[in-house]
C-alpha cells in the first residue's frame, strides 16, 4: 500500500542534489557540474553536519548553570595581570599583537628590581626617562640601560634608539639575562674626546697611509660617511678550540666585517679569514675573562651573533693588549654598525640637555619668584640693594654665614665621636666603606673617562678617606687625612732674634763701667737662667676661635678643607694636586 510519500532523493530536483550548503533551492547548477546521470565517484557529496553539532553544543552549554571562575587574575587584561609575559613571551618570540603593552624588568646596581610597562616600540631612552622620573634622580644624557648576561660574563650598553622589547625577546628561555639601569659616561665620549686618546694613529689605516695626523672631526666623518672605507687594525688574541688556547693574530675591522690575517700583517685577500659580520652581530665587554674564558689579560670583548640565543658556541672572544686598544675596537664597531644614527642620538641628547625636558626636569619659577629683589636688613630698617655687585656680594656673605652656622660640627681630637656623622654622607659621590677593587669596578662599569670619581672610606686608616679618580683610562687613589688646626702662633725658636727684655734699673743698666770703678762685665741674658718652658703664644691668630677643629687635606696640611664637600667642590673648579678636574661623580640610585 502506497502512502503517497517518497524518499527525499526522489522528490528533490536534479539541481538540488548538487547545491552547496547555504545555496537556496532553485538555483541553477554551475556550468562544470555533471548531469544527473553522470555522477562522479571521485567527488563525494558534502554533508553539512558540522553546523548541527555546533548548535547542539551551544544549546547544551546554555542549559548548564554558570560556574564562577576561581582564578580571575589569570584571565584579566594584560595591564592587570601579575604575569610579566604571555605565551609568546615565554617562548622567547615576539608577541603577535604589537599594540599590547609589555612588562620589562629593570635592575639597579644594588640588586633592586622594578617592572616597567612599555609599548612594543619603546626605546631605551624612553625607559631611562621613566626610571629617572620614578627614582627622582637628575636627568642627563649619561643614564642608560645595560644588557647583562651573567652566565656568559657579557655586558653591552643599549643605544638610545634600540627597542627594549626586541632585545628582551632574543634572550634564552629561563636564563639570567637582565637589564641594569646605571650611568654610562663613555656612551658619547667618541664625539667629545681627542682622536689620539680614542683612536691611536697606529690603529687607523687612513692615518698610516697619509703619514700625517688627522683631525677629530675628519676622522669621525670618515666613519659616518658610507662612501669612505676606514679601517681599524691591530693585534688581537683569539681563543682557539681549548679554553686556554689563545693565538695572536693581526686583525682588520671594516664595514664588511672583522677579519684576521693568517700570514703576519698581510692584507692580501688570500690570507684574510672572515670572523664576524658587523651588521648581524653585537659587541660585548667581557667582565670575568680570566675566570670564565682563561684570558691572558683583563681587556677582553666578545662578538655575539644576533641569531645565537644560548650557549658558548658561536661566540667569538677576543683579548686586546690594553684598555685603550679595546676602547678603540668597541667604538669603531659601534660606528660601523649604527653610523649616522649614533650621531643623531648624540645630537638629540645634547638638545635635551640644553632645554628642560618634561620628564625629570625641575619646575619652572613662578612670576612671584622672578619679581624678587635683594634686601639689606642689617640696619634699623630694610633697604633695597640696587647695585648688582653689592647684591652678589651680599648673597655670597649670606651663603658663607649660613654654611658656617649650619655646618655639621666635626669632632675634636679629644672627643670620642667618629667621622661618620658628617655632611659627605648625603652626597651621591660618597660610597661608604667599599674596597679598592669595588671602587675600580664601579668606575669601570660607568665608563673610564677623565674626571670620573668617587669618595670612599679608607680601609687602612680608620679616620681617613680615599678619592678614587679616573685619568687616562686608569683609576688612581688619593688618601685624604684629617689634620688639626695649628691654632695660635707660638714663641719663635732660640735661633731667631729675641725680643727686647728688661735688664734692671736705668742707672745700673746704662751707666758706663768705668764710672763704677770696676771692669766691664759681660751682659747676662736673664732668659738663660729660666727653666725650659713649653712654647707660649705671644699674640692671637685670626683662627683662634676655631682652635682644635679638624680639617681634611690631601697634601699633608698645605691645603685644608673644612669638610669633604668643600674639598670636592674646590677640585671641581681647580685641579690642585690632581691630574684633572673632578667632572663626573660615580653615583648609584635605588629603584
Coordinates of C-alpha atoms in Angstrom, one line a residue:
X1 CA 0.0 0.0 0.0
X2 CA 1.4 3.3 -1.0
X3 CA 1.0 6.3 1.4
X4 CA 1.9 8.9 -1.2
X5 CA 5.3 9.7 0.4
X6 CA 8.5 9.4 -1.5
X7 CA 12.1 9.4 -0.3
X8 CA 13.9 12.7 -0.3
X9 CA 16.2 11.8 -3.1
X10 CA 13.2 11.0 -5.3
X11 CA 11.3 14.2 -4.6
X12 CA 14.2 16.5 -4.9
X13 CA 15.0 18.1 -8.2
X14 CA 18.2 17.2 -10.0
X15 CA 19.6 20.7 -9.4
X16 CA 19.2 20.4 -5.6
X17 CA 21.5 17.4 -5.4
X18 CA 24.5 19.4 -6.4
X19 CA 23.8 22.6 -4.4
X20 CA 26.4 23.5 -1.7
X21 CA 25.3 24.2 1.8
X22 CA 23.7 27.6 2.2
X23 CA 22.5 27.8 -1.5
X24 CA 18.7 28.4 -1.9
X25 CA 16.7 25.9 -3.9
X26 CA 16.0 26.7 -7.5
X27 CA 19.5 28.0 -8.2
X28 CA 20.8 26.6 -11.5
X29 CA 23.8 24.3 -11.1
X30 CA 27.2 25.5 -12.1
X31 CA 28.4 25.0 -15.6
X32 CA 31.0 22.4 -14.7
X33 CA 28.5 20.4 -12.6
X34 CA 27.8 16.9 -14.0
X35 CA 24.5 15.8 -15.3
X36 CA 22.1 13.7 -13.2
X37 CA 23.1 10.6 -15.0
X38 CA 26.8 11.3 -14.8
X39 CA 27.7 11.1 -11.1
X40 CA 31.5 11.1 -10.5
X41 CA 32.6 8.6 -8.0
X42 CA 35.8 10.5 -7.0
X43 CA 33.8 13.5 -5.7
X44 CA 31.8 12.7 -2.5
X45 CA 28.7 14.8 -1.7
X46 CA 29.2 17.4 1.1
X47 CA 27.2 16.5 4.2
X48 CA 26.5 19.7 6.4
X49 CA 26.7 18.1 9.8
X50 CA 29.2 20.4 11.5
X51 CA 26.6 23.2 11.8
X52 CA 24.2 21.0 13.6
X53 CA 26.8 19.8 16.0
X54 CA 27.7 23.4 16.9
X55 CA 24.1 24.3 17.5
X56 CA 23.7 21.3 19.8
X57 CA 26.9 22.3 21.7
X58 CA 25.6 25.8 22.2
X59 CA 22.2 24.6 23.5
X60 CA 23.9 22.2 25.9
X61 CA 26.2 24.9 27.3
X62 CA 23.4 27.4 27.7
X63 CA 21.3 24.9 29.7
X64 CA 24.1 24.3 32.3
X65 CA 24.3 26.6 35.3
X66 CA 27.2 29.2 35.2
X67 CA 30.2 28.4 37.4
X68 CA 32.2 31.3 38.7
X69 CA 35.9 31.5 37.7
X70 CA 38.1 30.7 40.8
X71 CA 41.2 32.4 39.2
X72 CA 40.0 35.7 37.7
X73 CA 43.5 37.2 37.8
X74 CA 44.7 34.7 35.2
X75 CA 42.0 35.8 32.8
X76 CA 42.4 39.6 33.4
X77 CA 43.7 42.0 30.8
X78 CA 47.5 42.2 30.3
X79 CA 47.7 45.5 32.1
X80 CA 46.4 44.0 35.3
X81 CA 48.0 40.6 35.2
X82 CA 50.9 39.8 37.6
X83 CA 52.5 37.6 35.0
X84 CA 55.1 39.5 33.1
X85 CA 54.9 37.8 29.7
X86 CA 52.2 36.0 27.8
X87 CA 52.6 32.6 26.0
X88 CA 54.5 34.2 23.1
X89 CA 56.9 36.0 25.5
X90 CA 57.6 32.8 27.4
X91 CA 58.7 31.0 24.2
X92 CA 61.2 33.8 23.5
X93 CA 59.3 35.1 20.5
X94 CA 57.8 38.5 19.7
X95 CA 54.2 38.8 20.5
X96 CA 51.7 38.7 17.7
X97 CA 49.8 41.8 18.8
X98 CA 52.2 44.7 18.8
X99 CA 49.7 47.1 20.3
X100 CA 49.6 45.3 23.6
X101 CA 51.8 46.6 26.4
X102 CA 54.8 44.7 27.6
X103 CA 56.4 44.4 31.0
X104 CA 60.2 44.8 31.3
X105 CA 62.1 44.1 34.4
X106 CA 65.0 46.5 35.2
X107 CA 67.5 46.1 37.9
X108 CA 69.6 48.7 39.7
X109 CA 73.2 48.3 40.8
X110 CA 72.2 47.3 44.3
X111 CA 70.1 44.4 43.1
X112 CA 66.7 46.0 43.4
X113 CA 64.2 45.3 40.6
X114 CA 61.4 47.4 39.2
X115 CA 58.9 46.3 36.5
X116 CA 58.0 48.9 33.8
X117 CA 55.1 48.6 31.4
X118 CA 56.1 49.8 28.0
X119 CA 54.8 49.7 24.4
X120 CA 56.2 47.4 21.8
X121 CA 58.3 50.1 20.2
X122 CA 59.6 51.7 23.4
X123 CA 63.2 52.7 23.1
X124 CA 66.0 52.6 25.7
X125 CA 66.0 56.4 26.1
X126 CA 62.2 56.4 26.9
X127 CA 62.6 53.7 29.5
X128 CA 65.5 55.6 31.1
X129 CA 63.5 58.8 31.3
X130 CA 60.7 56.8 33.0
X131 CA 63.1 55.4 35.6
X132 CA 64.7 58.7 36.2
X133 CA 61.4 60.2 37.0
X134 CA 60.4 57.4 39.3
X135 CA 63.7 57.4 41.1
X136 CA 63.7 61.2 41.5
X137 CA 67.1 61.5 40.0
X138 CA 68.7 64.2 37.9
X139 CA 68.0 63.7 34.2
X140 CA 71.0 63.8 31.9
X141 CA 72.4 62.1 28.8
X142 CA 74.5 59.6 30.8
X143 CA 71.8 57.4 32.0
X144 CA 71.4 54.2 30.1
X145 CA 70.3 50.5 30.0
X146 CA 72.9 47.8 30.1
X147 CA 72.2 44.3 28.7
X148 CA 73.8 41.8 31.1
X149 CA 74.3 38.1 30.6
X150 CA 75.9 36.9 33.9
X151 CA 76.2 33.2 32.7
X152 CA 78.4 34.4 29.8
X153 CA 80.0 37.3 31.7
X154 CA 79.0 39.7 28.9
X155 CA 77.7 43.3 29.1
X156 CA 76.6 45.8 26.5
X157 CA 75.1 49.3 26.7
X158 CA 72.0 49.7 24.7
X159 CA 71.8 52.6 22.2
X160 CA 69.1 55.2 22.7
X161 CA 67.2 54.2 19.6
X162 CA 67.1 50.4 20.3
X163 CA 63.9 48.7 21.1
X164 CA 63.9 47.2 24.6
X165 CA 61.2 44.6 23.7
X166 CA 63.1 43.3 20.7
X167 CA 66.3 42.9 22.7
X168 CA 64.4 41.1 25.5
X169 CA 62.7 38.8 23.0
X170 CA 66.1 37.5 21.8
X171 CA 67.1 36.2 25.3
X172 CA 67.2 32.5 26.1
X173 CA 64.3 30.9 28.0
X174 CA 64.8 30.7 31.7
X175 CA 68.1 32.5 31.6
X176 CA 69.5 35.1 34.0
X177 CA 69.8 37.9 31.4
X178 CA 68.6 41.2 32.6
X179 CA 68.6 45.0 32.1
X180 CA 70.6 47.1 34.5
X181 CA 69.9 50.8 35.0
X182 CA 73.1 52.9 35.6
X183 CA 75.1 55.7 34.2
X184 CA 77.4 55.3 31.2
X185 CA 79.7 58.3 30.7
X186 CA 81.6 56.7 27.8
X187 CA 78.5 56.4 25.7
X188 CA 79.1 59.5 23.6
X189 CA 82.7 60.1 24.5
X190 CA 83.8 59.3 21.0
X191 CA 82.3 62.6 19.8
X192 CA 84.0 64.6 22.6
X193 CA 87.5 63.2 23.2
X194 CA 90.6 63.8 21.1
X195 CA 91.3 61.3 18.3
X196 CA 94.7 60.3 19.8
X197 CA 93.2 59.1 23.1
X198 CA 90.3 57.1 21.5
X199 CA 91.7 56.2 18.1
X200 CA 95.5 55.9 18.1
X201 CA 97.2 56.6 14.8
X202 CA 98.9 53.2 14.7
X203 CA 95.4 51.6 14.7
X204 CA 93.8 53.7 12.0
X205 CA 94.9 52.8 8.5
X206 CA 94.0 56.1 6.9
X207 CA 96.4 57.9 9.3
X208 CA 99.2 55.4 8.4
X209 CA 98.6 55.8 4.7
X210 CA 98.6 59.6 4.8
X211 CA 101.6 59.7 7.1
X212 CA 100.1 62.8 8.7
X213 CA 97.8 63.4 11.6
X214 CA 94.1 63.7 11.1
X215 CA 91.7 65.9 13.0
X216 CA 89.0 64.5 15.2
X217 CA 86.1 65.9 13.0
X218 CA 87.6 64.4 9.8
X219 CA 88.2 61.0 11.5
X220 CA 84.6 60.8 12.8
X221 CA 83.3 62.0 9.4
X222 CA 85.1 59.1 7.7
X223 CA 83.4 56.6 9.9
X224 CA 80.0 58.2 9.4
X225 CA 80.3 58.6 5.6
X226 CA 79.1 55.5 3.9
X227 CA 81.2 56.2 0.9
X228 CA 84.5 56.1 2.8
X229 CA 86.4 53.0 3.8
X230 CA 88.2 53.5 7.1
X231 CA 89.9 50.6 8.7
X232 CA 91.0 49.7 12.2
X233 CA 93.9 47.3 12.5
X234 CA 96.0 45.8 15.3
X235 CA 97.0 42.6 17.1
X236 CA 94.4 40.7 19.0
X237 CA 94.4 37.3 20.7
X238 CA 91.7 34.9 19.6
X239 CA 90.6 31.9 21.6
X240 CA 91.1 28.6 19.9
X241 CA 89.3 25.3 20.5
X242 CA 90.6 24.9 24.0
X243 CA 89.8 27.1 27.0
X244 CA 93.4 28.2 27.5
X245 CA 94.4 28.1 23.8
X246 CA 94.9 31.6 22.7
X247 CA 96.7 32.7 19.5
X248 CA 97.8 36.2 18.4
X249 CA 96.6 37.4 15.0
X250 CA 96.7 40.7 13.1
X251 CA 93.0 41.8 12.7
X252 CA 91.2 44.2 10.5
X253 CA 87.8 45.8 11.2
X254 CA 86.0 47.1 8.1
X255 CA 82.4 47.9 7.1
X256 CA 82.0 44.4 5.7
X257 CA 83.1 42.7 8.9
X258 CA 86.0 41.6 11.0
X259 CA 89.0 39.7 9.5
X260 CA 92.3 38.3 10.7
X261 CA 95.4 37.5 8.6
X262 CA 96.8 34.0 8.5
X263 CA 100.2 35.3 7.3
X264 CA 101.6 38.0 9.6
X265 CA 100.3 41.5 8.8
X266 CA 99.4 40.8 5.2
X267 CA 96.3 42.3 3.7
X268 CA 96.2 40.0 0.7
X269 CA 92.6 38.6 0.3
X270 CA 94.1 35.2 0.1
X271 CA 95.4 35.5 3.6
X272 CA 92.3 37.1 5.2
X273 CA 90.0 34.9 7.2
X274 CA 86.4 36.1 7.8
X275 CA 85.4 36.2 11.5
X276 CA 82.1 38.1 12.1
X277 CA 79.6 40.4 10.4
X278 CA 79.2 43.9 11.8
X279 CA 75.5 44.3 10.9
X280 CA 74.4 40.9 12.2
X281 CA 76.2 40.9 15.5
X282 CA 76.6 42.9 18.7
X283 CA 79.8 43.6 20.6
X284 CA 80.0 43.0 24.4
X285 CA 82.5 43.6 27.1
X286 CA 83.8 40.5 28.9
X287 CA 83.7 41.1 32.7
X288 CA 85.2 37.9 34.0
X289 CA 87.5 36.9 31.2
X290 CA 90.3 35.2 33.2
X291 CA 87.9 33.1 35.2
X292 CA 85.4 32.0 32.5
X293 CA 87.5 32.1 29.3
X294 CA 91.0 31.9 30.6
X295 CA 92.1 35.2 29.0
X296 CA 95.7 36.3 29.3
X297 CA 94.7 39.9 30.1
X298 CA 91.7 41.7 31.6
X299 CA 90.8 43.6 28.4
X300 CA 88.5 41.3 26.5
X301 CA 85.5 41.7 24.3
X302 CA 83.1 39.4 22.5
X303 CA 81.2 39.5 19.3
X304 CA 77.9 37.6 19.6
X305 CA 75.7 36.9 16.5
X306 CA 72.1 38.0 16.8
X307 CA 70.7 34.6 15.9
X308 CA 72.7 33.0 18.8
X309 CA 70.4 32.6 21.9
X310 CA 72.2 30.4 24.4
X311 CA 75.5 28.6 24.9
X312 CA 79.1 29.5 24.3
X313 CA 79.2 28.0 20.8
X314 CA 79.3 30.7 18.2
X315 CA 80.8 33.4 20.4
X316 CA 84.0 35.0 19.1
X317 CA 86.0 36.1 22.1
X318 CA 89.0 38.4 21.7
X319 CA 91.6 39.8 24.0
X320 CA 93.4 43.1 23.5
X321 CA 96.7 44.3 25.0
X322 CA 95.4 47.3 27.0
X323 CA 92.3 49.3 27.7
X324 CA 93.0 51.9 25.0
X325 CA 93.1 49.4 22.2
X326 CA 89.9 47.7 23.5
X327 CA 88.1 51.0 23.6
X328 CA 89.2 51.7 20.1
X329 CA 87.8 48.4 18.8
X330 CA 84.5 48.9 20.6
X331 CA 84.0 52.5 19.4
X332 CA 84.8 51.5 15.8
X333 CA 82.4 48.6 15.9
X334 CA 79.6 50.9 17.0
X335 CA 80.3 53.5 14.4
X336 CA 80.4 50.9 11.6
X337 CA 77.1 49.3 12.7
X338 CA 75.0 52.4 13.5
X339 CA 76.7 55.1 11.6
X340 CA 74.7 58.3 11.3
X341 CA 72.0 57.1 13.7
X342 CA 74.6 57.1 16.5
X343 CA 75.4 60.8 15.8
X344 CA 71.7 61.6 15.7
X345 CA 71.3 60.1 19.2
X346 CA 74.1 62.3 20.4
X347 CA 72.6 65.5 19.0
X348 CA 69.2 64.6 20.5
X349 CA 70.8 64.0 23.9
X350 CA 72.6 67.4 23.6
X351 CA 69.3 69.2 22.7
X352 CA 67.5 67.5 25.7
X353 CA 70.3 68.6 27.9
X354 CA 70.1 72.2 26.8
X355 CA 66.4 72.6 27.1
X356 CA 64.5 71.3 30.1
X357 CA 62.5 68.1 29.4
X358 CA 59.1 67.3 30.6
X359 CA 60.3 64.2 32.4
X360 CA 62.6 64.7 35.4
X361 CA 63.1 68.5 34.9
X362 CA 62.9 70.9 37.8
X363 CA 59.8 73.1 38.0
X364 CA 59.9 76.5 36.4
X365 CA 60.0 79.6 38.6
X366 CA 56.7 81.4 39.1
X367 CA 56.1 85.0 38.4
X368 CA 56.4 85.9 42.0
X369 CA 59.8 84.3 42.2
X370 CA 61.0 86.3 39.2
X371 CA 60.0 89.6 40.8
X372 CA 62.1 89.1 44.0
X373 CA 64.7 91.8 44.8
X374 CA 67.7 91.8 47.1
X375 CA 67.1 93.4 50.5
X376 CA 69.5 94.5 53.2
X377 CA 68.2 94.2 56.8
X378 CA 71.5 94.9 58.7
X379 CA 70.3 98.4 59.8
X380 CA 67.2 99.5 61.7
X381 CA 65.2 99.5 58.5
X382 CA 65.5 97.4 55.4
X383 CA 66.6 98.8 52.1
X384 CA 66.6 97.6 48.5
X385 CA 70.0 96.8 47.1
X386 CA 70.0 98.3 43.6
X387 CA 73.7 97.7 42.8
X388 CA 74.1 94.2 41.2
X389 CA 77.7 93.9 42.5
X390 CA 76.6 94.7 46.0
X391 CA 73.7 92.3 45.8
X392 CA 76.0 89.5 44.6
X393 CA 78.5 90.1 47.4
X394 CA 75.6 90.2 50.0
X395 CA 74.4 86.8 48.7
X396 CA 77.9 85.3 49.0
X397 CA 78.3 86.6 52.5
X398 CA 74.9 85.2 53.5
X399 CA 75.8 81.9 52.0
X400 CA 79.1 81.8 53.9
X401 CA 77.4 82.7 57.1
X402 CA 74.7 80.0 56.6
X403 CA 77.4 77.4 55.9
X404 CA 79.3 78.4 59.0
X405 CA 76.3 78.3 61.3
X406 CA 74.6 75.2 59.9
X407 CA 77.7 73.1 59.1
X408 CA 77.8 69.8 60.9
X409 CA 80.4 70.0 63.6
X410 CA 83.5 67.9 63.1
X411 CA 85.0 66.0 66.0
X412 CA 87.9 67.4 68.0
X413 CA 91.0 65.4 68.8
X414 CA 89.8 64.7 72.4
X415 CA 86.2 63.9 71.6
X416 CA 85.0 60.3 71.2
X417 CA 82.7 60.9 68.2
X418 CA 83.6 59.4 64.9
X419 CA 83.9 61.0 61.5
X420 CA 80.9 59.1 60.1
X421 CA 78.4 61.8 61.1
X422 CA 79.4 64.4 58.5
X423 CA 77.9 66.2 55.6
X424 CA 79.6 64.0 53.0
X425 CA 77.3 61.0 53.8
X426 CA 74.4 62.8 52.0
X427 CA 76.3 63.3 48.7
X428 CA 75.9 61.0 45.7
X429 CA 79.6 60.6 45.2
X430 CA 80.2 59.1 48.6
X431 CA 80.0 55.3 48.7
X432 CA 80.9 54.4 52.3
X433 CA 83.2 51.6 53.2
X434 CA 83.9 49.8 49.9
X435 CA 87.2 48.1 48.9
X436 CA 89.7 49.3 46.4
X437 CA 88.7 46.7 43.9
X438 CA 85.0 47.6 44.2
X439 CA 85.7 51.2 43.5
X440 CA 87.7 50.3 40.4
X441 CA 84.8 48.1 39.3
X442 CA 82.2 50.8 39.7
X443 CA 84.2 53.4 37.8
X444 CA 85.0 50.9 35.1
X445 CA 81.3 50.0 34.7
X446 CA 80.3 53.6 34.3
X447 CA 82.9 54.4 31.8
X448 CA 86.7 55.1 32.1
X449 CA 86.5 58.8 31.2
X450 CA 88.7 61.5 32.6
X451 CA 87.3 63.1 35.7
X452 CA 85.0 60.3 36.9
X453 CA 85.5 60.0 40.7
X454 CA 84.1 58.7 43.9
X455 CA 84.9 59.1 47.6
X456 CA 85.1 56.2 50.0
X457 CA 86.3 55.3 53.5
X458 CA 89.8 54.1 53.9
X459 CA 90.2 50.5 54.9
X460 CA 93.8 51.0 56.3
X461 CA 93.3 54.3 58.1
X462 CA 90.1 54.3 60.2
X463 CA 89.9 58.2 60.2
X464 CA 90.8 58.7 56.6
X465 CA 89.1 58.7 53.2
X466 CA 90.2 57.9 49.7
X467 CA 89.4 59.8 46.5
X468 CA 89.3 57.4 43.5
X469 CA 89.8 59.3 40.2
X470 CA 89.9 58.1 36.6
X471 CA 92.6 59.6 34.4
X472 CA 93.8 58.3 31.0
X473 CA 91.6 55.2 31.5
X474 CA 93.3 54.3 34.7
X475 CA 91.9 54.6 38.3
X476 CA 94.2 56.4 40.8
X477 CA 93.6 56.7 44.5
X478 CA 94.4 59.7 46.7
X479 CA 94.4 59.5 50.5
X480 CA 92.5 62.2 52.5
X481 CA 93.6 62.5 56.1
X482 CA 92.2 64.7 58.9
X483 CA 94.7 67.4 60.2
X484 CA 94.3 69.5 63.3
X485 CA 94.2 73.3 63.2
X486 CA 97.6 74.9 64.3
X487 CA 95.5 77.3 66.5
X488 CA 97.8 80.0 67.8
X489 CA 101.2 81.2 66.8
X490 CA 103.9 80.2 69.3
X491 CA 107.1 81.9 70.5
X492 CA 110.0 81.9 68.0
X493 CA 112.8 79.5 68.5
X494 CA 116.1 80.4 70.2
X495 CA 118.0 80.9 66.9
X496 CA 115.6 83.6 65.9
X497 CA 116.2 87.2 67.3
X498 CA 115.0 87.5 70.8
X499 CA 112.5 90.3 71.8
X500 CA 113.7 93.2 73.9
X501 CA 113.8 92.4 77.7
X502 CA 114.1 94.5 80.9
X503 CA 117.7 94.3 82.3
X504 CA 117.4 96.3 85.5
X505 CA 117.3 99.9 86.8
X506 CA 118.2 102.6 84.3
X507 CA 121.3 103.9 86.3
X508 CA 122.8 100.5 86.6
X509 CA 121.9 99.3 83.2
X510 CA 123.0 102.3 81.2
X511 CA 125.9 103.8 83.3
X512 CA 129.4 103.2 81.8
X513 CA 131.5 100.5 83.5
X514 CA 134.5 102.9 84.2
X515 CA 132.3 105.2 86.3
X516 CA 131.6 102.3 88.7
X517 CA 135.3 101.6 89.2
X518 CA 135.0 98.0 88.1
X519 CA 136.0 96.2 85.0
X520 CA 133.5 95.7 82.2
X521 CA 131.3 92.7 82.9
X522 CA 129.6 90.8 80.2
X523 CA 125.9 91.4 79.9
X524 CA 123.9 88.3 81.1
X525 CA 120.8 87.2 79.4
X526 CA 118.1 86.6 82.1
X527 CA 116.4 84.1 79.7
X528 CA 119.3 81.7 80.1
X529 CA 118.6 81.2 83.8
X530 CA 114.9 80.5 83.3
X531 CA 113.8 76.9 83.0
X532 CA 112.8 75.5 79.7
X533 CA 109.0 76.1 79.4
X534 CA 106.7 74.9 76.7
X535 CA 106.1 77.4 73.9
X536 CA 103.6 80.1 74.9
X537 CA 101.5 82.1 72.5
X538 CA 102.5 85.7 72.1
X539 CA 99.6 87.0 70.0
X540 CA 96.3 85.5 69.0
X541 CA 95.9 84.2 65.4
X542 CA 92.8 85.0 63.2
X543 CA 91.7 81.3 63.6
X544 CA 91.9 81.3 67.4
X545 CA 88.1 80.9 67.6
X546 CA 88.4 77.6 65.8
X547 CA 91.3 76.1 67.7
X548 CA 91.2 72.3 67.9
X549 CA 89.0 71.8 64.7
X550 CA 89.9 69.1 62.3
X551 CA 90.4 69.7 58.6
X552 CA 90.8 67.4 55.6
X553 CA 93.8 67.5 53.4
X554 CA 95.5 65.5 50.6
X555 CA 98.9 67.3 50.7
X556 CA 99.9 67.0 54.3
X557 CA 98.1 70.0 55.5
X558 CA 99.2 72.5 52.9
X559 CA 95.7 72.9 51.6
X560 CA 93.0 72.3 54.2
X561 CA 89.2 72.0 53.8
X562 CA 86.5 72.1 56.5
X563 CA 84.8 69.0 55.1
X564 CA 84.8 66.6 52.2
X565 CA 82.1 68.6 50.4
X566 CA 84.3 71.7 50.3
X567 CA 87.2 69.5 49.1
X568 CA 85.2 68.1 46.2
X569 CA 83.8 71.5 45.2
X570 CA 87.2 73.0 45.2
X571 CA 88.7 70.3 42.9
X572 CA 85.7 70.6 40.5
X573 CA 87.0 74.1 39.8
X574 CA 90.7 73.8 40.5
X575 CA 93.0 70.9 39.6
X576 CA 95.3 71.3 42.6
X577 CA 97.5 68.2 43.1
X578 CA 95.1 66.1 40.9
X579 CA 95.9 65.3 37.3
X580 CA 92.5 66.6 36.1
X581 CA 89.3 68.2 37.4
X582 CA 86.5 66.3 39.0
X583 CA 84.0 66.2 36.2
X584 CA 81.6 63.3 36.8
X585 CA 80.6 61.7 40.1
X586 CA 80.2 57.9 40.2
X587 CA 76.7 57.5 41.6
X588 CA 74.1 54.8 42.2
X589 CA 70.4 55.1 42.5
X590 CA 67.9 52.7 44.1
X591 CA 64.8 51.9 42.0

